[in-house]
Amino acid sequence: MDMQLYIDAFLKPKETFAAQKGSADLGKAIVNLVIGGLLYGVIAFIIAALASLATGNLAGLIIGAIYIVAAPILVVIFELIMLTVPFILSKIAGGTGSYTSLLYLTSLYEVPALALQAIPIVGFFVSLYSVYLFYHALKESQGLSQGRALAVVLIPLALAVVAIVLIILLVGFAAFTTVSP
């Protein structure tokens, strides 16, 4: 576990990803994601425990304990699945890198990102910053130009936003529509 490497990936992504591209390894990537998931789980447990103490509701302790166990597993599964679409799009856009390279570079910044995302409000801003980090990881790992990497990152993001807006509109429309007999 190289905390300085994780911090550098989070704060200096261009330089760190360029230097680490040749070190890509599936096992290292999985270990990084498990570490990130554990950090997330522990911080979420602490927050849930504090909330439980403040409210007197011990359910928060149980939920927090579940986070510690589930977060590392879910982070790995989620990351493996969620990188598939950008990887395929990067290949369509002319990318030449491997899936392992993309997974490894993203796993480097995920350790501090996940730790910070467990903190309410801070997590929102870190999630936005993670899009920037992902752009650099994708660009470096796949050998894409700035424009192509940006398109690969923003097109799925835009489609997800459109889908969410449509779902909200449909649910809202359905909720305010009355059916006459």
mmCIF file with all atom_site columns, C-alpha atoms in Angstrom:
data_model
loop_
_atom_site.group_PDB
_atom_site.id
_atom_site.type_symbol
_atom_site.label_atom_id
_atom_site.label_alt_id
_atom_site.label_comp_id
_atom_site.label_asym_id
_atom_site.label_entity_id
_atom_site.label_seq_id
_atom_site.pdbx_PDB_ins_code
_atom_site.Cartn_x
_atom_site.Cartn_y
_atom_site.Cartn_z
_atom_site.occupancy
_atom_site.B_iso_or_equiv
_atom_site.pdbx_formal_charge
_atom_site.auth_seq_id
_atom_site.auth_comp_id
_atom_site.auth_asym_id
_atom_site.auth_atom_id
_atom_site.pdbx_PDB_model_num
ATOM 1   C CA . MET A 1 1   ? 0.000   0.000  0.000   1.00 0.00 ? 1   MET A CA 1
ATOM 2   C CA . ASP A 1 2   ? 1.649   3.183  -1.217  1.00 0.00 ? 2   ASP A CA 1
ATOM 3   C CA . MET A 1 3   ? -0.341  6.091  0.187   1.00 0.00 ? 3   MET A CA 1
ATOM 4   C CA . GLN A 1 4   ? 1.902   8.633  -1.537  1.00 0.00 ? 4   GLN A CA 1
ATOM 5   C CA . LEU A 1 5   ? 1.104   7.048  -4.911  1.00 0.00 ? 5   LEU A CA 1
ATOM 6   C CA . TYR A 1 6   ? -2.632  7.288  -4.176  1.00 0.00 ? 6   TYR A CA 1
ATOM 7   C CA . ILE A 1 7   ? -2.318  10.917 -3.107  1.00 0.00 ? 7   ILE A CA 1
ATOM 8   C CA . ASP A 1 8   ? -0.226  11.766 -6.183  1.00 0.00 ? 8   ASP A CA 1
ATOM 9   C CA . ALA A 1 9   ? -2.807  10.122 -8.447  1.00 0.00 ? 9   ALA A CA 1
ATOM 10  C CA . PHE A 1 10  ? -5.501  12.210 -6.773  1.00 0.00 ? 10  PHE A CA 1
ATOM 11  C CA . LEU A 1 11  ? -3.613  15.515 -6.788  1.00 0.00 ? 11  LEU A CA 1
ATOM 12  C CA . LYS A 1 12  ? -1.260  15.165 -9.790  1.00 0.00 ? 12  LYS A CA 1
ATOM 13  C CA . PRO A 1 13  ? -3.077  12.795 -12.145 1.00 0.00 ? 13  PRO A CA 1
ATOM 14  C CA . LYS A 1 14  ? -1.299  13.628 -15.424 1.00 0.00 ? 14  LYS A CA 1
ATOM 15  C CA . GLU A 1 15  ? 2.195   12.998 -14.134 1.00 0.00 ? 15  GLU A CA 1
ATOM 16  C CA . THR A 1 16  ? 1.253   10.030 -11.972 1.00 0.00 ? 16  THR A CA 1
ATOM 17  C CA . PHE A 1 17  ? -0.737  8.222  -14.655 1.00 0.00 ? 17  PHE A CA 1
ATOM 18  C CA . ALA A 1 18  ? 2.025   8.732  -17.221 1.00 0.00 ? 18  ALA A CA 1
ATOM 19  C CA . ALA A 1 19  ? 4.584   7.284  -14.799 1.00 0.00 ? 19  ALA A CA 1
ATOM 20  C CA . GLN A 1 20  ? 2.358   4.379  -13.704 1.00 0.00 ? 20  GLN A CA 1
ATOM 21  C CA . LYS A 1 21  ? 0.950   3.339  -17.082 1.00 0.00 ? 21  LYS A CA 1
ATOM 22  C CA . GLY A 1 22  ? 3.612   0.660  -17.538 1.00 0.00 ? 22  GLY A CA 1
ATOM 23  C CA . SER A 1 23  ? 2.991   -0.780 -14.066 1.00 0.00 ? 23  SER A CA 1
ATOM 24  C CA . ALA A 1 24  ? -0.603  -1.801 -14.779 1.00 0.00 ? 24  ALA A CA 1
ATOM 25  C CA . ASP A 1 25  ? -1.511  -5.066 -13.117 1.00 0.00 ? 25  ASP A CA 1
ATOM 26  C CA . LEU A 1 26  ? -4.948  -6.578 -12.481 1.00 0.00 ? 26  LEU A CA 1
ATOM 27  C CA . GLY A 1 27  ? -3.978  -7.867 -9.026  1.00 0.00 ? 27  GLY A CA 1
ATOM 28  C CA . LYS A 1 28  ? -2.661  -4.474 -7.925  1.00 0.00 ? 28  LYS A CA 1
ATOM 29  C CA . ALA A 1 29  ? -5.792  -2.792 -9.245  1.00 0.00 ? 29  ALA A CA 1
ATOM 30  C CA . ILE A 1 30  ? -8.060  -5.135 -7.266  1.00 0.00 ? 30  ILE A CA 1
ATOM 31  C CA . VAL A 1 31  ? -5.989  -4.615 -4.097  1.00 0.00 ? 31  VAL A CA 1
ATOM 32  C CA . ASN A 1 32  ? -6.206  -0.830 -4.554  1.00 0.00 ? 32  ASN A CA 1
ATOM 33  C CA . LEU A 1 33  ? -9.983  -1.016 -4.948  1.00 0.00 ? 33  LEU A CA 1
ATOM 34  C CA . VAL A 1 34  ? -10.335 -3.239 -1.877  1.00 0.00 ? 34  VAL A CA 1
ATOM 35  C CA . ILE A 1 35  ? -8.263  -0.745 0.140   1.00 0.00 ? 35  ILE A CA 1
ATOM 36  C CA . GLY A 1 36  ? -10.460 2.095  -1.115  1.00 0.00 ? 36  GLY A CA 1
ATOM 37  C CA . GLY A 1 37  ? -13.588 0.118  -0.266  1.00 0.00 ? 37  GLY A CA 1
ATOM 38  C CA . LEU A 1 38  ? -12.285 -0.625 3.233   1.00 0.00 ? 38  LEU A CA 1
ATOM 39  C CA . LEU A 1 39  ? -11.499 3.036  3.835   1.00 0.00 ? 39  LEU A CA 1
ATOM 40  C CA . TYR A 1 40  ? -14.976 3.954  2.620   1.00 0.00 ? 40  TYR A CA 1
ATOM 41  C CA . GLY A 1 41  ? -16.533 1.290  4.848   1.00 0.00 ? 41  GLY A CA 1
ATOM 42  C CA . VAL A 1 42  ? -14.600 2.323  7.963   1.00 0.00 ? 42  VAL A CA 1
ATOM 43  C CA . ILE A 1 43  ? -15.395 6.021  7.498   1.00 0.00 ? 43  ILE A CA 1
ATOM 44  C CA . ALA A 1 44  ? -19.059 5.219  6.791   1.00 0.00 ? 44  ALA A CA 1
ATOM 45  C CA . PHE A 1 45  ? -19.101 3.065  9.949   1.00 0.00 ? 45  PHE A CA 1
ATOM 46  C CA . ILE A 1 46  ? -17.684 5.923  12.036  1.00 0.00 ? 46  ILE A CA 1
ATOM 47  C CA . ILE A 1 47  ? -20.266 8.342  10.648  1.00 0.00 ? 47  ILE A CA 1
ATOM 48  C CA . ALA A 1 48  ? -23.084 5.823  11.221  1.00 0.00 ? 48  ALA A CA 1
ATOM 49  C CA . ALA A 1 49  ? -21.822 5.161  14.766  1.00 0.00 ? 49  ALA A CA 1
ATOM 50  C CA . LEU A 1 50  ? -21.767 8.876  15.552  1.00 0.00 ? 50  LEU A CA 1
ATOM 51  C CA . ALA A 1 51  ? -25.286 9.231  14.161  1.00 0.00 ? 51  ALA A CA 1
ATOM 52  C CA . SER A 1 52  ? -26.395 6.245  16.265  1.00 0.00 ? 52  SER A CA 1
ATOM 53  C CA . LEU A 1 53  ? -24.931 7.777  19.392  1.00 0.00 ? 53  LEU A CA 1
ATOM 54  C CA . ALA A 1 54  ? -26.582 11.119 18.653  1.00 0.00 ? 54  ALA A CA 1
ATOM 55  C CA . THR A 1 55  ? -30.007 9.595  18.005  1.00 0.00 ? 55  THR A CA 1
ATOM 56  C CA . GLY A 1 56  ? -29.898 6.611  20.329  1.00 0.00 ? 56  GLY A CA 1
ATOM 57  C CA . ASN A 1 57  ? -30.792 4.330  17.429  1.00 0.00 ? 57  ASN A CA 1
ATOM 58  C CA . LEU A 1 58  ? -28.405 1.380  17.306  1.00 0.00 ? 58  LEU A CA 1
ATOM 59  C CA . ALA A 1 59  ? -29.447 0.391  13.773  1.00 0.00 ? 59  ALA A CA 1
ATOM 60  C CA . GLY A 1 60  ? -26.755 2.744  12.484  1.00 0.00 ? 60  GLY A CA 1
ATOM 61  C CA . LEU A 1 61  ? -24.085 0.569  14.075  1.00 0.00 ? 61  LEU A CA 1
ATOM 62  C CA . ILE A 1 62  ? -25.371 -2.499 12.261  1.00 0.00 ? 62  ILE A CA 1
ATOM 63  C CA . ILE A 1 63  ? -25.560 -0.635 8.951   1.00 0.00 ? 63  ILE A CA 1
ATOM 64  C CA . GLY A 1 64  ? -22.061 0.736  9.519   1.00 0.00 ? 64  GLY A CA 1
ATOM 65  C CA . ALA A 1 65  ? -20.692 -2.749 10.199  1.00 0.00 ? 65  ALA A CA 1
ATOM 66  C CA . ILE A 1 66  ? -22.286 -3.962 6.973   1.00 0.00 ? 66  ILE A CA 1
ATOM 67  C CA . TYR A 1 67  ? -20.512 -1.138 5.117   1.00 0.00 ? 67  TYR A CA 1
ATOM 68  C CA . ILE A 1 68  ? -17.122 -2.375 6.315   1.00 0.00 ? 68  ILE A CA 1
ATOM 69  C CA . VAL A 1 69  ? -17.770 -5.840 4.888   1.00 0.00 ? 69  VAL A CA 1
ATOM 70  C CA . ALA A 1 70  ? -19.785 -4.964 1.786   1.00 0.00 ? 70  ALA A CA 1
ATOM 71  C CA . ALA A 1 71  ? -18.006 -1.855 0.514   1.00 0.00 ? 71  ALA A CA 1
ATOM 72  C CA . PRO A 1 72  ? -14.739 -3.530 -0.584  1.00 0.00 ? 72  PRO A CA 1
ATOM 73  C CA . ILE A 1 73  ? -16.636 -6.237 -2.468  1.00 0.00 ? 73  ILE A CA 1
ATOM 74  C CA . LEU A 1 74  ? -19.119 -3.855 -4.061  1.00 0.00 ? 74  LEU A CA 1
ATOM 75  C CA . VAL A 1 75  ? -16.415 -1.365 -5.072  1.00 0.00 ? 75  VAL A CA 1
ATOM 76  C CA . VAL A 1 76  ? -14.511 -4.042 -6.980  1.00 0.00 ? 76  VAL A CA 1
ATOM 77  C CA . ILE A 1 77  ? -17.641 -5.391 -8.702  1.00 0.00 ? 77  ILE A CA 1
ATOM 78  C CA . PHE A 1 78  ? -18.934 -1.895 -9.510  1.00 0.00 ? 78  PHE A CA 1
ATOM 79  C CA . GLU A 1 79  ? -15.592 -0.721 -10.925 1.00 0.00 ? 79  GLU A CA 1
ATOM 80  C CA . LEU A 1 80  ? -15.149 -3.824 -13.083 1.00 0.00 ? 80  LEU A CA 1
ATOM 81  C CA . ILE A 1 81  ? -18.617 -3.368 -14.568 1.00 0.00 ? 81  ILE A CA 1
ATOM 82  C CA . MET A 1 82  ? -18.669 0.432  -14.874 1.00 0.00 ? 82  MET A CA 1
ATOM 83  C CA . LEU A 1 83  ? -15.367 0.644  -16.764 1.00 0.00 ? 83  LEU A CA 1
ATOM 84  C CA . THR A 1 84  ? -16.645 -1.648 -19.508 1.00 0.00 ? 84  THR A CA 1
ATOM 85  C CA . VAL A 1 85  ? -18.662 0.961  -21.421 1.00 0.00 ? 85  VAL A CA 1
ATOM 86  C CA . PRO A 1 86  ? -15.932 3.643  -21.460 1.00 0.00 ? 86  PRO A CA 1
ATOM 87  C CA . PHE A 1 87  ? -13.385 0.984  -22.416 1.00 0.00 ? 87  PHE A CA 1
ATOM 88  C CA . ILE A 1 88  ? -15.503 -0.154 -25.371 1.00 0.00 ? 88  ILE A CA 1
ATOM 89  C CA . LEU A 1 89  ? -16.134 3.460  -26.399 1.00 0.00 ? 89  LEU A CA 1
ATOM 90  C CA . SER A 1 90  ? -12.421 4.192  -26.172 1.00 0.00 ? 90  SER A CA 1
ATOM 91  C CA . LYS A 1 91  ? -11.745 1.283  -28.553 1.00 0.00 ? 91  LYS A CA 1
ATOM 92  C CA . ILE A 1 92  ? -14.323 2.685  -30.983 1.00 0.00 ? 92  ILE A CA 1
ATOM 93  C CA . ALA A 1 93  ? -12.584 6.071  -30.656 1.00 0.00 ? 93  ALA A CA 1
ATOM 94  C CA . GLY A 1 94  ? -9.229  4.508  -31.568 1.00 0.00 ? 94  GLY A CA 1
ATOM 95  C CA . GLY A 1 95  ? -7.849  3.731  -28.113 1.00 0.00 ? 95  GLY A CA 1
ATOM 96  C CA . THR A 1 96  ? -4.941  1.319  -27.987 1.00 0.00 ? 96  THR A CA 1
ATOM 97  C CA . GLY A 1 97  ? -4.611  0.542  -24.278 1.00 0.00 ? 97  GLY A CA 1
ATOM 98  C CA . SER A 1 98  ? -5.773  -2.438 -22.266 1.00 0.00 ? 98  SER A CA 1
ATOM 99  C CA . TYR A 1 99  ? -8.670  -2.812 -19.872 1.00 0.00 ? 99  TYR A CA 1
ATOM 100 C CA . THR A 1 100 ? -6.145  -3.661 -17.144 1.00 0.00 ? 100 THR A CA 1
ATOM 101 C CA . SER A 1 101 ? -4.310  -0.392 -17.731 1.00 0.00 ? 101 SER A CA 1
ATOM 102 C CA . LEU A 1 102 ? -7.543  1.595  -17.411 1.00 0.00 ? 102 LEU A CA 1
ATOM 103 C CA . LEU A 1 103 ? -8.601  -0.317 -14.297 1.00 0.00 ? 103 LEU A CA 1
ATOM 104 C CA . TYR A 1 104 ? -5.194  0.098  -12.653 1.00 0.00 ? 104 TYR A CA 1
ATOM 105 C CA . LEU A 1 105 ? -4.930  3.847  -13.271 1.00 0.00 ? 105 LEU A CA 1
ATOM 106 C CA . THR A 1 106 ? -8.472  4.476  -12.038 1.00 0.00 ? 106 THR A CA 1
ATOM 107 C CA . SER A 1 107 ? -7.826  2.330  -8.967  1.00 0.00 ? 107 SER A CA 1
ATOM 108 C CA . LEU A 1 108 ? -4.973  4.630  -7.963  1.00 0.00 ? 108 LEU A CA 1
ATOM 109 C CA . TYR A 1 109 ? -7.157  7.696  -7.472  1.00 0.00 ? 109 TYR A CA 1
ATOM 110 C CA . GLU A 1 110 ? -10.109 5.682  -6.174  1.00 0.00 ? 110 GLU A CA 1
ATOM 111 C CA . VAL A 1 111 ? -8.398  5.022  -2.825  1.00 0.00 ? 111 VAL A CA 1
ATOM 112 C CA . PRO A 1 112 ? -8.436  8.664  -1.620  1.00 0.00 ? 112 PRO A CA 1
ATOM 113 C CA . ALA A 1 113 ? -11.597 9.422  -3.601  1.00 0.00 ? 113 ALA A CA 1
ATOM 114 C CA . LEU A 1 114 ? -13.564 6.657  -1.889  1.00 0.00 ? 114 LEU A CA 1
ATOM 115 C CA . ALA A 1 115 ? -12.303 7.695  1.531   1.00 0.00 ? 115 ALA A CA 1
ATOM 116 C CA . LEU A 1 116 ? -13.479 11.259 0.910   1.00 0.00 ? 116 LEU A CA 1
ATOM 117 C CA . GLN A 1 117 ? -16.751 10.213 -0.760  1.00 0.00 ? 117 GLN A CA 1
ATOM 118 C CA . ALA A 1 118 ? -17.854 8.579  2.489   1.00 0.00 ? 118 ALA A CA 1
ATOM 119 C CA . ILE A 1 119 ? -18.040 12.041 4.051   1.00 0.00 ? 119 ILE A CA 1
ATOM 120 C CA . PRO A 1 120 ? -21.385 13.764 3.453   1.00 0.00 ? 120 PRO A CA 1
ATOM 121 C CA . ILE A 1 121 ? -21.251 16.878 1.224   1.00 0.00 ? 121 ILE A CA 1
ATOM 122 C CA . VAL A 1 122 ? -17.494 16.429 0.612   1.00 0.00 ? 122 VAL A CA 1
ATOM 123 C CA . GLY A 1 123 ? -18.352 13.264 -1.292  1.00 0.00 ? 123 GLY A CA 1
ATOM 124 C CA . PHE A 1 124 ? -20.429 15.191 -3.814  1.00 0.00 ? 124 PHE A CA 1
ATOM 125 C CA . PHE A 1 125 ? -17.550 17.475 -4.758  1.00 0.00 ? 125 PHE A CA 1
ATOM 126 C CA . VAL A 1 126 ? -15.074 14.599 -4.838  1.00 0.00 ? 126 VAL A CA 1
ATOM 127 C CA . SER A 1 127 ? -17.419 12.756 -7.209  1.00 0.00 ? 127 SER A CA 1
ATOM 128 C CA . LEU A 1 128 ? -17.366 15.736 -9.565  1.00 0.00 ? 128 LEU A CA 1
ATOM 129 C CA . TYR A 1 129 ? -13.567 15.905 -9.349  1.00 0.00 ? 129 TYR A CA 1
ATOM 130 C CA . SER A 1 130 ? -13.427 12.171 -10.060 1.00 0.00 ? 130 SER A CA 1
ATOM 131 C CA . VAL A 1 131 ? -14.800 12.825 -13.548 1.00 0.00 ? 131 VAL A CA 1
ATOM 132 C CA . TYR A 1 132 ? -11.699 14.940 -14.204 1.00 0.00 ? 132 TYR A CA 1
ATOM 133 C CA . LEU A 1 133 ? -9.468  12.211 -12.782 1.00 0.00 ? 133 LEU A CA 1
ATOM 134 C CA . PHE A 1 134 ? -11.197 9.571  -14.891 1.00 0.00 ? 134 PHE A CA 1
ATOM 135 C CA . TYR A 1 135 ? -10.663 11.676 -18.018 1.00 0.00 ? 135 TYR A CA 1
ATOM 136 C CA . HIS A 1 136 ? -6.907  11.685 -17.375 1.00 0.00 ? 136 HIS A CA 1
ATOM 137 C CA . ALA A 1 137 ? -6.796  7.969  -16.541 1.00 0.00 ? 137 ALA A CA 1
ATOM 138 C CA . LEU A 1 138 ? -8.724  7.140  -19.715 1.00 0.00 ? 138 LEU A CA 1
ATOM 139 C CA . LYS A 1 139 ? -6.654  9.463  -21.902 1.00 0.00 ? 139 LYS A CA 1
ATOM 140 C CA . GLU A 1 140 ? -3.350  8.068  -20.623 1.00 0.00 ? 140 GLU A CA 1
ATOM 141 C CA . SER A 1 141 ? -4.289  4.399  -20.451 1.00 0.00 ? 141 SER A CA 1
ATOM 142 C CA . GLN A 1 142 ? -5.911  4.289  -23.883 1.00 0.00 ? 142 GLN A CA 1
ATOM 143 C CA . GLY A 1 143 ? -3.622  6.693  -25.731 1.00 0.00 ? 143 GLY A CA 1
ATOM 144 C CA . LEU A 1 144 ? -6.485  8.951  -26.793 1.00 0.00 ? 144 LEU A CA 1
ATOM 145 C CA . SER A 1 145 ? -6.328  12.576 -27.854 1.00 0.00 ? 145 SER A CA 1
ATOM 146 C CA . GLN A 1 146 ? -7.880  15.163 -25.545 1.00 0.00 ? 146 GLN A CA 1
ATOM 147 C CA . GLY A 1 147 ? -10.997 15.487 -27.693 1.00 0.00 ? 147 GLY A CA 1
ATOM 148 C CA . ARG A 1 148 ? -11.593 11.760 -28.049 1.00 0.00 ? 148 ARG A CA 1
ATOM 149 C CA . ALA A 1 149 ? -11.027 11.121 -24.336 1.00 0.00 ? 149 ALA A CA 1
ATOM 150 C CA . LEU A 1 150 ? -13.387 13.960 -23.477 1.00 0.00 ? 150 LEU A CA 1
ATOM 151 C CA . ALA A 1 151 ? -16.051 12.523 -25.797 1.00 0.00 ? 151 ALA A CA 1
ATOM 152 C CA . VAL A 1 152 ? -15.691 9.047  -24.279 1.00 0.00 ? 152 VAL A CA 1
ATOM 153 C CA . VAL A 1 153 ? -16.143 10.508 -20.789 1.00 0.00 ? 153 VAL A CA 1
ATOM 154 C CA . LEU A 1 154 ? -18.899 13.023 -21.520 1.00 0.00 ? 154 LEU A CA 1
ATOM 155 C CA . ILE A 1 155 ? -21.157 11.090 -23.914 1.00 0.00 ? 155 ILE A CA 1
ATOM 156 C CA . PRO A 1 156 ? -22.123 8.361  -21.387 1.00 0.00 ? 156 PRO A CA 1
ATOM 157 C CA . LEU A 1 157 ? -22.360 10.992 -18.659 1.00 0.00 ? 157 LEU A CA 1
ATOM 158 C CA . ALA A 1 158 ? -24.710 13.112 -20.779 1.00 0.00 ? 158 ALA A CA 1
ATOM 159 C CA . LEU A 1 159 ? -26.820 10.053 -21.679 1.00 0.00 ? 159 LEU A CA 1
ATOM 160 C CA . ALA A 1 160 ? -27.085 9.150  -17.985 1.00 0.00 ? 160 ALA A CA 1
ATOM 161 C CA . VAL A 1 161 ? -28.212 12.692 -17.112 1.00 0.00 ? 161 VAL A CA 1
ATOM 162 C CA . VAL A 1 162 ? -30.810 12.648 -19.906 1.00 0.00 ? 162 VAL A CA 1
ATOM 163 C CA . ALA A 1 163 ? -32.080 9.247  -18.739 1.00 0.00 ? 163 ALA A CA 1
ATOM 164 C CA . ILE A 1 164 ? -32.381 10.465 -15.138 1.00 0.00 ? 164 ILE A CA 1
ATOM 165 C CA . VAL A 1 165 ? -34.226 13.612 -16.210 1.00 0.00 ? 165 VAL A CA 1
ATOM 166 C CA . LEU A 1 166 ? -36.617 11.558 -18.355 1.00 0.00 ? 166 LEU A CA 1
ATOM 167 C CA . ILE A 1 167 ? -37.304 9.158  -15.483 1.00 0.00 ? 167 ILE A CA 1
ATOM 168 C CA . ILE A 1 168 ? -37.961 12.061 -13.125 1.00 0.00 ? 168 ILE A CA 1
ATOM 169 C CA . LEU A 1 169 ? -40.306 13.655 -15.669 1.00 0.00 ? 169 LEU A CA 1
ATOM 170 C CA . LEU A 1 170 ? -42.159 10.386 -16.269 1.00 0.00 ? 170 LEU A CA 1
ATOM 171 C CA . VAL A 1 171 ? -42.548 9.691  -12.566 1.00 0.00 ? 171 VAL A CA 1
ATOM 172 C CA . GLY A 1 172 ? -43.636 13.283 -11.961 1.00 0.00 ? 172 GLY A CA 1
ATOM 173 C CA . PHE A 1 173 ? -46.092 13.136 -14.827 1.00 0.00 ? 173 PHE A CA 1
ATOM 174 C CA . ALA A 1 174 ? -47.486 9.832  -13.585 1.00 0.00 ? 174 ALA A CA 1
ATOM 175 C CA . ALA A 1 175 ? -47.806 11.162 -10.040 1.00 0.00 ? 175 ALA A CA 1
ATOM 176 C CA . PHE A 1 176 ? -49.811 14.207 -11.133 1.00 0.00 ? 176 PHE A CA 1
ATOM 177 C CA . THR A 1 177 ? -51.984 12.476 -13.677 1.00 0.00 ? 177 THR A CA 1
ATOM 178 C CA . THR A 1 178 ? -55.388 11.392 -12.496 1.00 0.00 ? 178 THR A CA 1
ATOM 179 C CA . VAL A 1 179 ? -57.310 8.591  -14.073 1.00 0.00 ? 179 VAL A CA 1
ATOM 180 C CA . SER A 1 180 ? -61.011 9.216  -14.646 1.00 0.00 ? 180 SER A CA 1
ATOM 181 C CA . PRO A 1 181 ? -63.484 6.345  -14.487 1.00 0.00 ? 181 PRO A CA 1
#
